[in-house]
Amino acid sequence: MNVRAAITIFSKDIRSELRTRYALNALIMFVITTLSVILFAIGNESVSPEVLSGVLWIIIFFSTMSGLSRTFVSEEERGTVLTLQLVARPVEVYCGKLLFNLVLLFALNTFTVALYLIFVTSFSVSSYSIFITTLVLGTLGLASASTIIAAIISKANTKGTLYPVLSFPILLPLLLTVINATKMAADGAALSEAAGEFQVLASYLVVITAVSYLLFEHVWKD
Amino acid sequence: MPELIFQAKDLTKTFSRRRIFSGISFVLGKSDSLAITGKNGSGKTTLLKILAGVLSPSRGSTEILSDGSRIKDADRFLYLGLVSPYLQLYDEFTAWENLDIFRKVRDSRVPESRLDALLERVRLSDRKGDPVRTYSSGMKQRLKYAFALIHDPPVLLLDEPASNLDREGISTVYGIIEEQKKKGIVIIATNDAEDLKYSNRIIDLDLLKAGGAS
């Protein structure tokens, strides 16, 4: 694999995103709108940390679904897939796109969590070490899974609806684990108590990335 | 320069149950040029995509041999250049940025000066800093030639090579084809009689379907 090619594809996607705002604007608007609706819905009610941990990851899941598919869908819609196929090996395209989705999702999740901690006052984090580790591992797993799913659905006719439908069963183990770990962070559990959750998240990341790496060439080529 | 052979063996393509073409075989070496003709829907573009390695045949195979050694499928793109109406470049980038991205992705150690020379060749130097979205269809077609030639590929695949071009553009393209024929292989998918003059072999997909000789 030519690392320079993957980095160039990543840099091309970043520059393209900054010029076209294909995904960025949609993601930011989605997070702000969803958070506003949740704040109106909660009102002055007292909501448990379990529910609020789940709500945080629901926002992250659906905002991921609304924006991360663009990395492949935009190539397909603009007809530039063939161009990429002619200049790079599939693995280089996959790594470049994965890197782009990772950066985009890390930026999005940092923004989402910051807004969530500021505005949802009944949610507070007692163990930041668990919370940050969960956020990092969850983001890595989410980006990895959503990249290969985006590559698959970009070939389909019903891209918009297929993405969350196909993603949900694949992301379910990840979502259940991060919600549980976030609840532990809110409850102030010791870092060692969350070791099991971290092992699941790390294993999920390794399995999804390895499977994606092996599958991508078949998905990428018609 | 290594001796290059481009060969196709018994290529067949079917979509669902519809057979597009079958039994296409050829061997091309340096200075060979092949034209693929046939009416609309006969499978010219499909065949060209298979030869470019971006579409799999239902049966058969294509190979590039360099000094007798088979080039791996994953590395085939390093030996090919394609110009086609369905090939798209990035509209939000300028012509120069597009070429620079593809130069770096291919890692062909091509100097930046080659990009300027190619843009000059296709007469886009004065517009190289403009976003591609502001280009006319003819200018985009000329930029595709610069894209296909960045790495000086031994095999050049052209689908409707003169489409959207003015007289001067067509003359530039025929010049490129003549040059390519001296140092490598050219495969053209076309129905234009003028384009056919630049080929020393022809595969007629309609004749092939009818059971005649190609």
JSON list of N, CA, C and O in Angstrom, two decimals, chain B residues 152-199:
[
{"chain": "B", "resi": 152, "resn": "ASP", "atom": "N", "xyz": [2.35, 9.06, -18.12]},
{"chain": "B", "resi": 152, "resn": "ASP", "atom": "CA", "xyz": [2.87, 8.57, -19.40]},
{"chain": "B", "resi": 152, "resn": "ASP", "atom": "C", "xyz": [2.59, 7.06, -19.56]},
{"chain": "B", "resi": 152, "resn": "ASP", "atom": "O", "xyz": [3.51, 6.25, -19.67]},
{"chain": "B", "resi": 153, "resn": "PRO", "atom": "N", "xyz": [1.31, 6.68, -19.57]},
{"chain": "B", "resi": 153, "resn": "PRO", "atom": "CA", "xyz": [0.97, 5.25, -19.54]},
{"chain": "B", "resi": 153, "resn": "PRO", "atom": "C", "xyz": [1.29, 4.54, -20.86]},
{"chain": "B", "resi": 153, "resn": "PRO", "atom": "O", "xyz": [1.12, 5.13, -21.93]},
{"chain": "B", "resi": 154, "resn": "PRO", "atom": "N", "xyz": [1.73, 3.29, -20.79]},
{"chain": "B", "resi": 154, "resn": "PRO", "atom": "CA", "xyz": [2.00, 2.55, -22.03]},
{"chain": "B", "resi": 154, "resn": "PRO", "atom": "C", "xyz": [0.72, 2.16, -22.78]},
{"chain": "B", "resi": 154, "resn": "PRO", "atom": "O", "xyz": [0.78, 1.91, -23.98]},
{"chain": "B", "resi": 155, "resn": "VAL", "atom": "N", "xyz": [-0.40, 2.09, -22.06]},
{"chain": "B", "resi": 155, "resn": "VAL", "atom": "CA", "xyz": [-1.67, 1.74, -22.71]},
{"chain": "B", "resi": 155, "resn": "VAL", "atom": "C", "xyz": [-2.66, 2.89, -22.54]},
{"chain": "B", "resi": 155, "resn": "VAL", "atom": "O", "xyz": [-2.94, 3.31, -21.41]},
{"chain": "B", "resi": 156, "resn": "LEU", "atom": "N", "xyz": [-3.17, 3.41, -23.66]},
{"chain": "B", "resi": 156, "resn": "LEU", "atom": "CA", "xyz": [-4.13, 4.52, -23.60]},
{"chain": "B", "resi": 156, "resn": "LEU", "atom": "C", "xyz": [-5.48, 4.03, -24.12]},
{"chain": "B", "resi": 156, "resn": "LEU", "atom": "O", "xyz": [-5.57, 3.53, -25.24]},
{"chain": "B", "resi": 157, "resn": "LEU", "atom": "N", "xyz": [-6.51, 4.16, -23.28]},
{"chain": "B", "resi": 157, "resn": "LEU", "atom": "CA", "xyz": [-7.86, 3.73, -23.65]},
{"chain": "B", "resi": 157, "resn": "LEU", "atom": "C", "xyz": [-8.70, 4.98, -23.88]},
{"chain": "B", "resi": 157, "resn": "LEU", "atom": "O", "xyz": [-8.79, 5.84, -23.00]},
{"chain": "B", "resi": 158, "resn": "LEU", "atom": "N", "xyz": [-9.33, 5.07, -25.04]},
{"chain": "B", "resi": 158, "resn": "LEU", "atom": "CA", "xyz": [-10.11, 6.27, -25.37]},
{"chain": "B", "resi": 158, "resn": "LEU", "atom": "C", "xyz": [-11.52, 5.88, -25.78]},
{"chain": "B", "resi": 158, "resn": "LEU", "atom": "O", "xyz": [-11.71, 5.09, -26.70]},
{"chain": "B", "resi": 159, "resn": "ASP", "atom": "N", "xyz": [-12.49, 6.45, -25.07]},
{"chain": "B", "resi": 159, "resn": "ASP", "atom": "CA", "xyz": [-13.89, 6.22, -25.41]},
{"chain": "B", "resi": 159, "resn": "ASP", "atom": "C", "xyz": [-14.43, 7.49, -26.07]},
{"chain": "B", "resi": 159, "resn": "ASP", "atom": "O", "xyz": [-14.44, 8.55, -25.44]},
{"chain": "B", "resi": 160, "resn": "GLU", "atom": "N", "xyz": [-14.87, 7.38, -27.31]},
{"chain": "B", "resi": 160, "resn": "GLU", "atom": "CA", "xyz": [-15.31, 8.54, -28.09]},
{"chain": "B", "resi": 160, "resn": "GLU", "atom": "C", "xyz": [-14.30, 9.68, -27.94]},
{"chain": "B", "resi": 160, "resn": "GLU", "atom": "O", "xyz": [-14.61, 10.73, -27.36]},
{"chain": "B", "resi": 161, "resn": "PRO", "atom": "N", "xyz": [-13.09, 9.51, -28.47]},
{"chain": "B", "resi": 161, "resn": "PRO", "atom": "CA", "xyz": [-11.99, 10.46, -28.18]},
{"chain": "B", "resi": 161, "resn": "PRO", "atom": "C", "xyz": [-12.23, 11.90, -28.59]},
{"chain": "B", "resi": 161, "resn": "PRO", "atom": "O", "xyz": [-11.70, 12.81, -27.98]},
{"chain": "B", "resi": 162, "resn": "ALA", "atom": "N", "xyz": [-13.05, 12.10, -29.63]},
{"chain": "B", "resi": 162, "resn": "ALA", "atom": "CA", "xyz": [-13.21, 13.48, -30.12]},
{"chain": "B", "resi": 162, "resn": "ALA", "atom": "C", "xyz": [-14.50, 14.13, -29.64]},
{"chain": "B", "resi": 162, "resn": "ALA", "atom": "O", "xyz": [-14.83, 15.23, -30.10]},
{"chain": "B", "resi": 163, "resn": "SER", "atom": "N", "xyz": [-15.22, 13.48, -28.73]},
{"chain": "B", "resi": 163, "resn": "SER", "atom": "CA", "xyz": [-16.52, 14.04, -28.34]},
{"chain": "B", "resi": 163, "resn": "SER", "atom": "C", "xyz": [-16.35, 15.38, -27.64]},
{"chain": "B", "resi": 163, "resn": "SER", "atom": "O", "xyz": [-15.44, 15.57, -26.83]},
{"chain": "B", "resi": 164, "resn": "ASN", "atom": "N", "xyz": [-17.23, 16.31, -27.93]},
{"chain": "B", "resi": 164, "resn": "ASN", "atom": "CA", "xyz": [-17.27, 17.67, -27.35]},
{"chain": "B", "resi": 164, "resn": "ASN", "atom": "C", "xyz": [-16.12, 18.58, -27.78]},
{"chain": "B", "resi": 164, "resn": "ASN", "atom": "O", "xyz": [-15.99, 19.68, -27.27]},
{"chain": "B", "resi": 165, "resn": "LEU", "atom": "N", "xyz": [-15.24, 18.11, -28.67]},
{"chain": "B", "resi": 165, "resn": "LEU", "atom": "CA", "xyz": [-14.07, 18.92, -29.00]},
{"chain": "B", "resi": 165, "resn": "LEU", "atom": "C", "xyz": [-14.26, 19.75, -30.27]},
{"chain": "B", "resi": 165, "resn": "LEU", "atom": "O", "xyz": [-14.94, 19.32, -31.20]},
{"chain": "B", "resi": 166, "resn": "ASP", "atom": "N", "xyz": [-13.62, 20.94, -30.27]},
{"chain": "B", "resi": 166, "resn": "ASP", "atom": "CA", "xyz": [-13.62, 21.75, -31.49]},
{"chain": "B", "resi": 166, "resn": "ASP", "atom": "C", "xyz": [-12.52, 21.23, -32.43]},
{"chain": "B", "resi": 166, "resn": "ASP", "atom": "O", "xyz": [-11.81, 20.28, -32.10]},
{"chain": "B", "resi": 167, "resn": "ARG", "atom": "N", "xyz": [-12.41, 21.85, -33.59]},
{"chain": "B", "resi": 167, "resn": "ARG", "atom": "CA", "xyz": [-11.47, 21.35, -34.61]},
{"chain": "B", "resi": 167, "resn": "ARG", "atom": "C", "xyz": [-10.03, 21.30, -34.08]},
{"chain": "B", "resi": 167, "resn": "ARG", "atom": "O", "xyz": [-9.31, 20.35, -34.30]},
{"chain": "B", "resi": 168, "resn": "GLU", "atom": "N", "xyz": [-9.68, 22.36, -33.35]},
{"chain": "B", "resi": 168, "resn": "GLU", "atom": "CA", "xyz": [-8.31, 22.43, -32.81]},
{"chain": "B", "resi": 168, "resn": "GLU", "atom": "C", "xyz": [-8.09, 21.33, -31.76]},
{"chain": "B", "resi": 168, "resn": "GLU", "atom": "O", "xyz": [-7.03, 20.71, -31.70]},
{"chain": "B", "resi": 169, "resn": "GLY", "atom": "N", "xyz": [-9.12, 21.10, -30.96]},
{"chain": "B", "resi": 169, "resn": "GLY", "atom": "CA", "xyz": [-9.06, 20.05, -29.93]},
{"chain": "B", "resi": 169, "resn": "GLY", "atom": "C", "xyz": [-8.92, 18.68, -30.56]},
{"chain": "B", "resi": 169, "resn": "GLY", "atom": "O", "xyz": [-8.13, 17.84, -30.10]},
{"chain": "B", "resi": 170, "resn": "ILE", "atom": "N", "xyz": [-9.68, 18.46, -31.64]},
{"chain": "B", "resi": 170, "resn": "ILE", "atom": "CA", "xyz": [-9.62, 17.16, -32.33]},
{"chain": "B", "resi": 170, "resn": "ILE", "atom": "C", "xyz": [-8.22, 16.93, -32.89]},
{"chain": "B", "resi": 170, "resn": "ILE", "atom": "O", "xyz": [-7.65, 15.84, -32.78]},
{"chain": "B", "resi": 171, "resn": "SER", "atom": "N", "xyz": [-7.65, 18.00, -33.44]},
{"chain": "B", "resi": 171, "resn": "SER", "atom": "CA", "xyz": [-6.30, 17.90, -34.00]},
{"chain": "B", "resi": 171, "resn": "SER", "atom": "C", "xyz": [-5.29, 17.55, -32.90]},
{"chain": "B", "resi": 171, "resn": "SER", "atom": "O", "xyz": [-4.39, 16.73, -33.10]},
{"chain": "B", "resi": 172, "resn": "THR", "atom": "N", "xyz": [-5.45, 18.15, -31.71]},
{"chain": "B", "resi": 172, "resn": "THR", "atom": "CA", "xyz": [-4.57, 17.85, -30.58]},
{"chain": "B", "resi": 172, "resn": "THR", "atom": "C", "xyz": [-4.70, 16.38, -30.20]},
{"chain": "B", "resi": 172, "resn": "THR", "atom": "O", "xyz": [-3.71, 15.69, -29.96]},
{"chain": "B", "resi": 173, "resn": "VAL", "atom": "N", "xyz": [-5.94, 15.90, -30.16]},
{"chain": "B", "resi": 173, "resn": "VAL", "atom": "CA", "xyz": [-6.19, 14.50, -29.78]},
{"chain": "B", "resi": 173, "resn": "VAL", "atom": "C", "xyz": [-5.55, 13.54, -30.78]},
{"chain": "B", "resi": 173, "resn": "VAL", "atom": "O", "xyz": [-4.90, 12.57, -30.39]},
{"chain": "B", "resi": 174, "resn": "TYR", "atom": "N", "xyz": [-5.70, 13.82, -32.05]},
{"chain": "B", "resi": 174, "resn": "TYR", "atom": "CA", "xyz": [-5.09, 12.92, -33.05]},
{"chain": "B", "resi": 174, "resn": "TYR", "atom": "C", "xyz": [-3.56, 12.95, -32.94]},
{"chain": "B", "resi": 174, "resn": "TYR", "atom": "O", "xyz": [-2.90, 11.94, -33.17]},
{"chain": "B", "resi": 175, "resn": "GLY", "atom": "N", "xyz": [-3.04, 14.11, -32.57]},
{"chain": "B", "resi": 175, "resn": "GLY", "atom": "CA", "xyz": [-1.59, 14.21, -32.34]},
{"chain": "B", "resi": 175, "resn": "GLY", "atom": "C", "xyz": [-1.18, 13.31, -31.17]},
{"chain": "B", "resi": 175, "resn": "GLY", "atom": "O", "xyz": [-0.17, 12.61, -31.23]},
{"chain": "B", "resi": 176, "resn": "ILE", "atom": "N", "xyz": [-1.99, 13.33, -30.10]},
{"chain": "B", "resi": 176, "resn": "ILE", "atom": "CA", "xyz": [-1.71, 12.50, -28.92]},
{"chain": "B", "resi": 176, "resn": "ILE", "atom": "C", "xyz": [-1.76, 11.02, -29.30]},
{"chain": "B", "resi": 176, "resn": "ILE", "atom": "O", "xyz": [-0.91, 10.22, -28.90]},
{"chain": "B", "resi": 177, "resn": "ILE", "atom": "N", "xyz": [-2.76, 10.65, -30.11]},
{"chain": "B", "resi": 177, "resn": "ILE", "atom": "CA", "xyz": [-2.90, 9.24, -30.53]},
{"chain": "B", "resi": 177, "resn": "ILE", "atom": "C", "xyz": [-1.68, 8.81, -31.35]},
{"chain": "B", "resi": 177, "resn": "ILE", "atom": "O", "xyz": [-1.11, 7.73, -31.12]},
{"chain": "B", "resi": 178, "resn": "GLU", "atom": "N", "xyz": [-1.26, 9.65, -32.28]},
{"chain": "B", "resi": 178, "resn": "GLU", "atom": "CA", "xyz": [-0.09, 9.32, -33.11]},
{"chain": "B", "resi": 178, "resn": "GLU", "atom": "C", "xyz": [1.15, 9.12, -32.25]},
{"chain": "B", "resi": 178, "resn": "GLU", "atom": "O", "xyz": [1.93, 8.19, -32.45]},
{"chain": "B", "resi": 179, "resn": "GLU", "atom": "N", "xyz": [1.33, 10.00, -31.27]},
{"chain": "B", "resi": 179, "resn": "GLU", "atom": "CA", "xyz": [2.49, 9.90, -30.36]},
{"chain": "B", "resi": 179, "resn": "GLU", "atom": "C", "xyz": [2.44, 8.61, -29.56]},
{"chain": "B", "resi": 179, "resn": "GLU", "atom": "O", "xyz": [3.43, 7.92, -29.39]},
{"chain": "B", "resi": 180, "resn": "GLN", "atom": "N", "xyz": [1.22, 8.31, -29.06]},
{"chain": "B", "resi": 180, "resn": "GLN", "atom": "CA", "xyz": [1.06, 7.12, -28.23]},
{"chain": "B", "resi": 180, "resn": "GLN", "atom": "C", "xyz": [1.35, 5.85, -29.03]},
{"chain": "B", "resi": 180, "resn": "GLN", "atom": "O", "xyz": [1.91, 4.89, -28.52]},
{"chain": "B", "resi": 181, "resn": "LYS", "atom": "N", "xyz": [0.95, 5.88, -30.31]},
{"chain": "B", "resi": 181, "resn": "LYS", "atom": "CA", "xyz": [1.17, 4.69, -31.16]},
{"chain": "B", "resi": 181, "resn": "LYS", "atom": "C", "xyz": [2.66, 4.41, -31.34]},
{"chain": "B", "resi": 181, "resn": "LYS", "atom": "O", "xyz": [3.06, 3.27, -31.54]},
{"chain": "B", "resi": 182, "resn": "LYS", "atom": "N", "xyz": [3.48, 5.44, -31.26]},
{"chain": "B", "resi": 182, "resn": "LYS", "atom": "CA", "xyz": [4.93, 5.24, -31.45]},
{"chain": "B", "resi": 182, "resn": "LYS", "atom": "C", "xyz": [5.55, 4.55, -30.23]},
{"chain": "B", "resi": 182, "resn": "LYS", "atom": "O", "xyz": [6.53, 3.84, -30.34]},
{"chain": "B", "resi": 183, "resn": "LYS", "atom": "N", "xyz": [4.98, 4.79, -29.04]},
{"chain": "B", "resi": 183, "resn": "LYS", "atom": "CA", "xyz": [5.65, 4.28, -27.84]},
{"chain": "B", "resi": 183, "resn": "LYS", "atom": "C", "xyz": [4.82, 3.26, -27.06]},
{"chain": "B", "resi": 183, "resn": "LYS", "atom": "O", "xyz": [5.31, 2.67, -26.10]},
{"chain": "B", "resi": 184, "resn": "GLY", "atom": "N", "xyz": [3.58, 3.04, -27.45]},
{"chain": "B", "resi": 184, "resn": "GLY", "atom": "CA", "xyz": [2.76, 2.11, -26.67]},
{"chain": "B", "resi": 184, "resn": "GLY", "atom": "C", "xyz": [1.57, 1.59, -27.44]},
{"chain": "B", "resi": 184, "resn": "GLY", "atom": "O", "xyz": [1.64, 1.35, -28.64]},
{"chain": "B", "resi": 185, "resn": "ILE", "atom": "N", "xyz": [0.46, 1.41, -26.71]},
{"chain": "B", "resi": 185, "resn": "ILE", "atom": "CA", "xyz": [-0.75, 0.80, -27.27]},
{"chain": "B", "resi": 185, "resn": "ILE", "atom": "C", "xyz": [-1.90, 1.79, -27.15]},
{"chain": "B", "resi": 185, "resn": "ILE", "atom": "O", "xyz": [-2.03, 2.46, -26.12]},
{"chain": "B", "resi": 186, "resn": "VAL", "atom": "N", "xyz": [-2.74, 1.84, -28.18]},
{"chain": "B", "resi": 186, "resn": "VAL", "atom": "CA", "xyz": [-3.95, 2.68, -28.10]},
{"chain": "B", "resi": 186, "resn": "VAL", "atom": "C", "xyz": [-5.17, 1.81, -28.40]},
{"chain": "B", "resi": 186, "resn": "VAL", "atom": "O", "xyz": [-5.17, 1.04, -29.36]},
{"chain": "B", "resi": 187, "resn": "ILE", "atom": "N", "xyz": [-6.19, 1.93, -27.57]},
{"chain": "B", "resi": 187, "resn": "ILE", "atom": "CA", "xyz": [-7.46, 1.24, -27.82]},
{"chain": "B", "resi": 187, "resn": "ILE", "atom": "C", "xyz": [-8.56, 2.31, -27.85]},
{"chain": "B", "resi": 187, "resn": "ILE", "atom": "O", "xyz": [-8.69, 3.08, -26.88]},
{"chain": "B", "resi": 188, "resn": "ILE", "atom": "N", "xyz": [-9.30, 2.37, -28.94]},
{"chain": "B", "resi": 188, "resn": "ILE", "atom": "CA", "xyz": [-10.31, 3.43, -29.12]},
{"chain": "B", "resi": 188, "resn": "ILE", "atom": "C", "xyz": [-11.69, 2.79, -29.29]},
{"chain": "B", "resi": 188, "resn": "ILE", "atom": "O", "xyz": [-11.87, 1.91, -30.14]},
{"chain": "B", "resi": 189, "resn": "ALA", "atom": "N", "xyz": [-12.65, 3.25, -28.52]},
{"chain": "B", "resi": 189, "resn": "ALA", "atom": "CA", "xyz": [-14.04, 2.85, -28.73]},
{"chain": "B", "resi": 189, "resn": "ALA", "atom": "C", "xyz": [-14.74, 3.98, -29.46]},
{"chain": "B", "resi": 189, "resn": "ALA", "atom": "O", "xyz": [-14.83, 5.10, -28.93]},
{"chain": "B", "resi": 190, "resn": "THR", "atom": "N", "xyz": [-15.17, 3.74, -30.65]},
{"chain": "B", "resi": 190, "resn": "THR", "atom": "CA", "xyz": [-15.73, 4.84, -31.45]},
{"chain": "B", "resi": 190, "resn": "THR", "atom": "C", "xyz": [-16.61, 4.34, -32.60]},
{"chain": "B", "resi": 190, "resn": "THR", "atom": "O", "xyz": [-16.53, 3.16, -32.98]},
{"chain": "B", "resi": 191, "resn": "ASN", "atom": "N", "xyz": [-17.40, 5.25, -33.13]},
{"chain": "B", "resi": 191, "resn": "ASN", "atom": "CA", "xyz": [-18.13, 4.96, -34.36]},
{"chain": "B", "resi": 191, "resn": "ASN", "atom": "C", "xyz": [-17.76, 5.98, -35.44]},
{"chain": "B", "resi": 191, "resn": "ASN", "atom": "O", "xyz": [-18.32, 5.97, -36.52]},
{"chain": "B", "resi": 192, "resn": "ASP", "atom": "N", "xyz": [-16.84, 6.86, -35.08]},
{"chain": "B", "resi": 192, "resn": "ASP", "atom": "CA", "xyz": [-16.44, 7.92, -36.00]},
{"chain": "B", "resi": 192, "resn": "ASP", "atom": "C", "xyz": [-15.44, 7.37, -37.02]},
{"chain": "B", "resi": 192, "resn": "ASP", "atom": "O", "xyz": [-14.38, 6.84, -36.66]},
{"chain": "B", "resi": 193, "resn": "ALA", "atom": "N", "xyz": [-15.75, 7.55, -38.29]},
{"chain": "B", "resi": 193, "resn": "ALA", "atom": "CA", "xyz": [-14.89, 7.00, -39.36]},
{"chain": "B", "resi": 193, "resn": "ALA", "atom": "C", "xyz": [-13.49, 7.60, -39.31]},
{"chain": "B", "resi": 193, "resn": "ALA", "atom": "O", "xyz": [-12.51, 6.91, -39.60]},
{"chain": "B", "resi": 194, "resn": "GLU", "atom": "N", "xyz": [-13.41, 8.87, -38.91]},
{"chain": "B", "resi": 194, "resn": "GLU", "atom": "CA", "xyz": [-12.09, 9.53, -38.83]},
{"chain": "B", "resi": 194, "resn": "GLU", "atom": "C", "xyz": [-11.22, 8.87, -37.75]},
{"chain": "B", "resi": 194, "resn": "GLU", "atom": "O", "xyz": [-10.03, 8.66, -37.95]},
{"chain": "B", "resi": 195, "resn": "ASP", "atom": "N", "xyz": [-11.85, 8.54, -36.61]},
{"chain": "B", "resi": 195, "resn": "ASP", "atom": "CA", "xyz": [-11.09, 7.89, -35.52]},
{"chain": "B", "resi": 195, "resn": "ASP", "atom": "C", "xyz": [-10.56, 6.53, -35.96]},
{"chain": "B", "resi": 195, "resn": "ASP", "atom": "O", "xyz": [-9.45, 6.13, -35.57]},
{"chain": "B", "resi": 196, "resn": "LEU", "atom": "N", "xyz": [-11.34, 5.84, -36.78]},
{"chain": "B", "resi": 196, "resn": "LEU", "atom": "CA", "xyz": [-10.96, 4.48, -37.19]},
{"chain": "B", "resi": 196, "resn": "LEU", "atom": "C", "xyz": [-9.68, 4.48, -38.03]},
{"chain": "B", "resi": 196, "resn": "LEU", "atom": "O", "xyz": [-8.95, 3.49, -38.05]},
{"chain": "B", "resi": 197, "resn": "LYS", "atom": "N", "xyz": [-9.38, 5.61, -38.67]},
{"chain": "B", "resi": 197, "resn": "LYS", "atom": "CA", "xyz": [-8.17, 5.69, -39.50]},
{"chain": "B", "resi": 197, "resn": "LYS", "atom": "C", "xyz": [-6.91, 5.56, -38.65]},
{"chain": "B", "resi": 197, "resn": "LYS", "atom": "O", "xyz": [-5.83, 5.29, -39.16]},
{"chain": "B", "resi": 198, "resn": "TYR", "atom": "N", "xyz": [-7.04, 5.82, -37.36]},
{"chain": "B", "resi": 198, "resn": "TYR", "atom": "CA", "xyz": [-5.87, 5.77, -36.48]},
{"chain": "B", "resi": 198, "resn": "TYR", "atom": "C", "xyz": [-5.67, 4.39, -35.86]},
{"chain": "B", "resi": 198, "resn": "TYR", "atom": "O", "xyz": [-4.85, 4.22, -34.97]},
{"chain": "B", "resi": 199, "resn": "SER", "atom": "N", "xyz": [-6.42, 3.42, -36.32]},
{"chain": "B", "resi": 199, "resn": "SER", "atom": "CA", "xyz": [-6.31, 2.07, -35.76]},
{"chain": "B", "resi": 199, "resn": "SER", "atom": "C", "xyz": [-5.87, 1.08, -36.84]},
{"chain": "B", "resi": 199, "resn": "SER", "atom": "O", "xyz": [-6.32, 1.18, -37.98]}
]
